PDB file of C-alpha atoms in Angstrom:
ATOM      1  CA  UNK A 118      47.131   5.450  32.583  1.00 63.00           C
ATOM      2  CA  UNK A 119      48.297   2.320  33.130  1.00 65.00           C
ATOM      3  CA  UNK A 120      50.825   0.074  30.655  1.00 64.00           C
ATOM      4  CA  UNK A 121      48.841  -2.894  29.369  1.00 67.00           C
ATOM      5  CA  UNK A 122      50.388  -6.010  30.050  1.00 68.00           C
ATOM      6  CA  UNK A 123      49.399  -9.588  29.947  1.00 66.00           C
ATOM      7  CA  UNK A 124      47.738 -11.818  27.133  1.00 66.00           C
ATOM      8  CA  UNK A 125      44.998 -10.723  25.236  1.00 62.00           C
ATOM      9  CA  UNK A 126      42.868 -13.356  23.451  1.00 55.00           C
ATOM     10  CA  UNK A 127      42.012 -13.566  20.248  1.00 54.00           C
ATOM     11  CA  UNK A 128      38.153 -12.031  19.888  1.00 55.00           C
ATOM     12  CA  UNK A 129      35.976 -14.790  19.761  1.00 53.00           C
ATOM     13  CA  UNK A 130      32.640 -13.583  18.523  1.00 55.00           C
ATOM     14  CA  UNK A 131      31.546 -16.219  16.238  1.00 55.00           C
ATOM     15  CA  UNK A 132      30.727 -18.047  19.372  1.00 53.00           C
ATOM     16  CA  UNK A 133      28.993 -15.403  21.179  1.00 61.00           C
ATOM     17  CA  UNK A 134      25.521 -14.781  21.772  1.00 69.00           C
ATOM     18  CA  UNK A 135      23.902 -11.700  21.431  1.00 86.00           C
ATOM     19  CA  UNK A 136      20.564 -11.219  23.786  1.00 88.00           C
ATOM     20  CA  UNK A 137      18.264 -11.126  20.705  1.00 92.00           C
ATOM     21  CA  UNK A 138      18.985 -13.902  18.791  1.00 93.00           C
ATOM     22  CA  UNK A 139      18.737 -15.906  22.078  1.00 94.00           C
ATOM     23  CA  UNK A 140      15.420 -14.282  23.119  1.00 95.00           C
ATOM     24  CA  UNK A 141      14.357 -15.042  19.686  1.00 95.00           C
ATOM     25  CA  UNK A 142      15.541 -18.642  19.272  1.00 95.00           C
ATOM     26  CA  UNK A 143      13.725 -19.357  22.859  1.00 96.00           C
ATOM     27  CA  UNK A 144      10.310 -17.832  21.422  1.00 96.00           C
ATOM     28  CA  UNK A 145      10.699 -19.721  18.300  1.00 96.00           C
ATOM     29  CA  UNK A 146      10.958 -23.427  20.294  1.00 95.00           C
ATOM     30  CA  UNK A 147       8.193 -22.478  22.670  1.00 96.00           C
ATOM     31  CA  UNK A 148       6.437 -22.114  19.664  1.00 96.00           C
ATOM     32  CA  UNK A 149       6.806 -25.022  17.749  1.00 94.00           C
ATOM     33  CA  UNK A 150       6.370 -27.168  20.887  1.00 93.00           C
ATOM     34  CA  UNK A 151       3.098 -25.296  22.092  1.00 94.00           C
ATOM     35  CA  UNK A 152       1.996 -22.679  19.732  1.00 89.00           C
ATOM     36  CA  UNK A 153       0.997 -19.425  19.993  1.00 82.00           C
ATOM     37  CA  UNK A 154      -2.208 -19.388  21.827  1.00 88.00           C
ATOM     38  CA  UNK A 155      -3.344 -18.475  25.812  1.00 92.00           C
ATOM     39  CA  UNK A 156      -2.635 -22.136  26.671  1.00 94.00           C
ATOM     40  CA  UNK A 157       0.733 -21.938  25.635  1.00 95.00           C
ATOM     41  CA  UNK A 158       1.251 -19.458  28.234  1.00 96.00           C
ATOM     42  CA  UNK A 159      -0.254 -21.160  30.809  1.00 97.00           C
ATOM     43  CA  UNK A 160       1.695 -24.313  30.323  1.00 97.00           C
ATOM     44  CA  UNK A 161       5.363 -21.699  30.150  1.00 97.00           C
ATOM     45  CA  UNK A 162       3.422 -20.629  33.710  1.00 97.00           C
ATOM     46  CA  UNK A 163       2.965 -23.910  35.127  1.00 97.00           C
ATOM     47  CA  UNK A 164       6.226 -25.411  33.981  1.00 96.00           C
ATOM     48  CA  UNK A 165       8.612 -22.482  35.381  1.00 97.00           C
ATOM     49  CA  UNK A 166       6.058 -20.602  37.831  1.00 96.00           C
ATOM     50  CA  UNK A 167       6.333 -17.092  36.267  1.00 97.00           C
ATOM     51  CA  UNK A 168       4.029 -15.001  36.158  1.00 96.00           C
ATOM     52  CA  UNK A 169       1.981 -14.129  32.383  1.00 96.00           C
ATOM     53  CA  UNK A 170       3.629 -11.344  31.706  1.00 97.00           C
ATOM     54  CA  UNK A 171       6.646 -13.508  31.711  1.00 96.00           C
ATOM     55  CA  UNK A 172       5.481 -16.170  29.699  1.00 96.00           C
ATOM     56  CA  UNK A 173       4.171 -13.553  27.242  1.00 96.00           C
ATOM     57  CA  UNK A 174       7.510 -11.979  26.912  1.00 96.00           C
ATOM     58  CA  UNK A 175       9.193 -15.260  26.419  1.00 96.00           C
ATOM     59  CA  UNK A 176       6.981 -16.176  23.928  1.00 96.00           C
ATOM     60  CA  UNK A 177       6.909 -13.099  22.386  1.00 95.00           C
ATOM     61  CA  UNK A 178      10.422 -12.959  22.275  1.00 94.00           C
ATOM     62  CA  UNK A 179      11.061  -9.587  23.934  1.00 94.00           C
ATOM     63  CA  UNK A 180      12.798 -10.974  26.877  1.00 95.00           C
ATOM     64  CA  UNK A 181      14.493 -14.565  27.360  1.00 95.00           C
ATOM     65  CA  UNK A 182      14.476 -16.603  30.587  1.00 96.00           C
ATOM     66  CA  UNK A 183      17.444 -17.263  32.072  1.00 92.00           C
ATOM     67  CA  UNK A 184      18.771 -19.562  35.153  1.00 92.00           C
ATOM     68  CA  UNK A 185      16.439 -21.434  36.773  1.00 96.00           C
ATOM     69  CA  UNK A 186      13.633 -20.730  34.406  1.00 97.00           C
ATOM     70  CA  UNK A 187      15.843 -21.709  31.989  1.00 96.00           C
ATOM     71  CA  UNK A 188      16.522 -25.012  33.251  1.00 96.00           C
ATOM     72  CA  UNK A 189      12.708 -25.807  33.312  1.00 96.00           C
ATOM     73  CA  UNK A 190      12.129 -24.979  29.992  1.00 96.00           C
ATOM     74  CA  UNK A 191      14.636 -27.601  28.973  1.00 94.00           C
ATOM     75  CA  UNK A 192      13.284 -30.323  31.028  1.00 93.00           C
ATOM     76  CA  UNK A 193       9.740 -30.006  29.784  1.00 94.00           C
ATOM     77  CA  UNK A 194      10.567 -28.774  26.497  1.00 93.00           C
ATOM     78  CA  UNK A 195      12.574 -30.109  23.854  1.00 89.00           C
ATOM     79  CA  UNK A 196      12.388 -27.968  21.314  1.00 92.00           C
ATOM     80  CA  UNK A 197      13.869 -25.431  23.908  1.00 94.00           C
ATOM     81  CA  UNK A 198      16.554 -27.911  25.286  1.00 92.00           C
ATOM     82  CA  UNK A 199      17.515 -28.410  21.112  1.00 90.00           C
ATOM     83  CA  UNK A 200      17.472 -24.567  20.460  1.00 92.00           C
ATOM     84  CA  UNK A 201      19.963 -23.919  23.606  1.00 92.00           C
ATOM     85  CA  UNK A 202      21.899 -26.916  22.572  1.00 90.00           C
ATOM     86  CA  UNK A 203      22.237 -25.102  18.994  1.00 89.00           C
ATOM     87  CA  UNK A 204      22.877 -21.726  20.385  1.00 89.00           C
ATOM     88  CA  UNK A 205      26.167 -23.294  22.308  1.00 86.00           C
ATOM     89  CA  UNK A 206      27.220 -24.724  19.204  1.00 85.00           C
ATOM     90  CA  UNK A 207      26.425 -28.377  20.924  1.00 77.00           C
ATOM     91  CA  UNK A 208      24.375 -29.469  18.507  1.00 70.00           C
ATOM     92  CA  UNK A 209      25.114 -32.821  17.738  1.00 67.00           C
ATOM     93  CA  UNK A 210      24.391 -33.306  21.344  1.00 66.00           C
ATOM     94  CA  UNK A 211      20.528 -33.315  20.486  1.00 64.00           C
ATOM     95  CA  UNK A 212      20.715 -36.614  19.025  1.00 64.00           C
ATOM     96  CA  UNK A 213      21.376 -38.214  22.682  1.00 64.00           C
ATOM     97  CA  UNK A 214      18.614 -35.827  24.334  1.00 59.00           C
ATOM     98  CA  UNK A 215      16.044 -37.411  22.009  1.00 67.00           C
ATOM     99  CA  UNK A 216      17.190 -41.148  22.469  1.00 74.00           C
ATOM    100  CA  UNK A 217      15.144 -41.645  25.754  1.00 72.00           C
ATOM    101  CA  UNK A 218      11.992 -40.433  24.523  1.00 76.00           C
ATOM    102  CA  UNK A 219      12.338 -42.486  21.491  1.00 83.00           C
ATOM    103  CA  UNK A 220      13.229 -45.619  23.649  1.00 85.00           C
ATOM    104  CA  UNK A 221       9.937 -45.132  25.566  1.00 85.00           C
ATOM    105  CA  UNK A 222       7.571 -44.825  22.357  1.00 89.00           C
ATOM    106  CA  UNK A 223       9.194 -47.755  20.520  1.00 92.00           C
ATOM    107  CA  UNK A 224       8.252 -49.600  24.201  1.00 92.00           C
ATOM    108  CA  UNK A 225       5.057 -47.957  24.592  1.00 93.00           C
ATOM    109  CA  UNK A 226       4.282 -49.207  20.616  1.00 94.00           C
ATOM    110  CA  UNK A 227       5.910 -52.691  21.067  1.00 93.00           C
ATOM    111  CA  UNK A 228       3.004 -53.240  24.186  1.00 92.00           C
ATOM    112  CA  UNK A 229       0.184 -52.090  21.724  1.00 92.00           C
ATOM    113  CA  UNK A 230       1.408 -54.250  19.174  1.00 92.00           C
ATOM    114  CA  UNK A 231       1.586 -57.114  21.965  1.00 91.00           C
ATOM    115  CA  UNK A 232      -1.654 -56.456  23.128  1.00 90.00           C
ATOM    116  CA  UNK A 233      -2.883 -56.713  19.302  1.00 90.00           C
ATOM    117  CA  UNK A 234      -1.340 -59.849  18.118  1.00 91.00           C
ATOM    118  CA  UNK A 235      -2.218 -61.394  21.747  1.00 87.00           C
ATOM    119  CA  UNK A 236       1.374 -61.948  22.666  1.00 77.00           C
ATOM    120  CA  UNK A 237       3.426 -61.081  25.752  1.00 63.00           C
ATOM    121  CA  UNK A 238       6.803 -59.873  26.152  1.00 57.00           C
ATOM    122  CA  UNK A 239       8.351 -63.185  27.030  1.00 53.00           C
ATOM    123  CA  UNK A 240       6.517 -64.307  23.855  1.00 49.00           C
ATOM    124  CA  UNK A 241       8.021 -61.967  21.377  1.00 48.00           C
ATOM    125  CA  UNK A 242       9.267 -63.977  18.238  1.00 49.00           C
ATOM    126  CA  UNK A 243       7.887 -66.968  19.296  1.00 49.00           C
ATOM    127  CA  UNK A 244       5.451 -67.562  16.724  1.00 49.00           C
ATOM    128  CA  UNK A 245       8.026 -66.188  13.727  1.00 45.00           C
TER     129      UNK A 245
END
C-alpha cells in the first residue's frame, strides 16, 4: 500500500454531470426545437450525419451525443446550445447566443416594414 500524499480537493459534485440528466436535457431541447415526430429525426440525421438509430436514441433520450455530434447540434439548434449552456452552469451566457438571431429578424422585419410604408433604408425617419 502506498502512503497518500498530496492535495486532495474538495468534492465538487454540485457541478457535475451525471450521463442521464445530460442524455435527458439533450432529448428534451431536440424536442422543443423539432418535436417528436419521423422528421425530427431526419433533420438530427442531416444536421450531424448519424445514422436513425442515433437520432432515435438522442431523441429518446437513452443515449446523448457527444463531440463532434455535439457541436452540430449546437450550431443548428438552439434549444440544444441553451440546454448545454445550462448544464455547465453558463447560463447567463444564452442571452449573447440569442442576440444574433434577434439582430437578423428585427432587420429582416425593418425591410418588410420598408417595403410596406414604401420607404428605403436611407429613408428611415424621414417622413416622422
Amino acid at each position: 500500500m502506498f502512503p497518500k500524499m498530496g492535495k486532495t480537493f474538495p468534492d465538487d459534485d454540485e457541478w457535475k454531470v451525471d450521463r442521464l440528466k445530460y442524455q435527458v436535457a439533450i432529448a428534451a431541447a431536440l424536442k422543443r426545437e423539432l418535436g417528436g415526430s419521423h422528421r425530427a429525426i431526419k433533420i438530427v440525421m442531416r444536421w450531424t450525419g448519424v445514422s436513425e438509430r442515433t437520432a432515435k436514441n438522442w431523441l429518446a433520450g437513452s443515449h446523448g451525443p457527444a463531440g463532434e455530434h455535439l457541436v452540430e447540434l449546437m450550431r443548428n439548434s438552439n434549444e440544444v446550445l441553451a440546454a448545454v449552456l445550462s448544464l455547465a452552469g453558463r447560463g447567463e451566457l444564452r442571452m449573447g447566443a440569442g442576440l444574433h438571431e434577434t439582430r437578423q429578424t428585427l432587420l429582416q422585419l425593418l425591410q418588410v416594414l420598408d417595403g410596406l410604408l414604401g420607404t428605403s433604408e436611407a429613408g428611415v425617419g424621414e417622413n416622422e
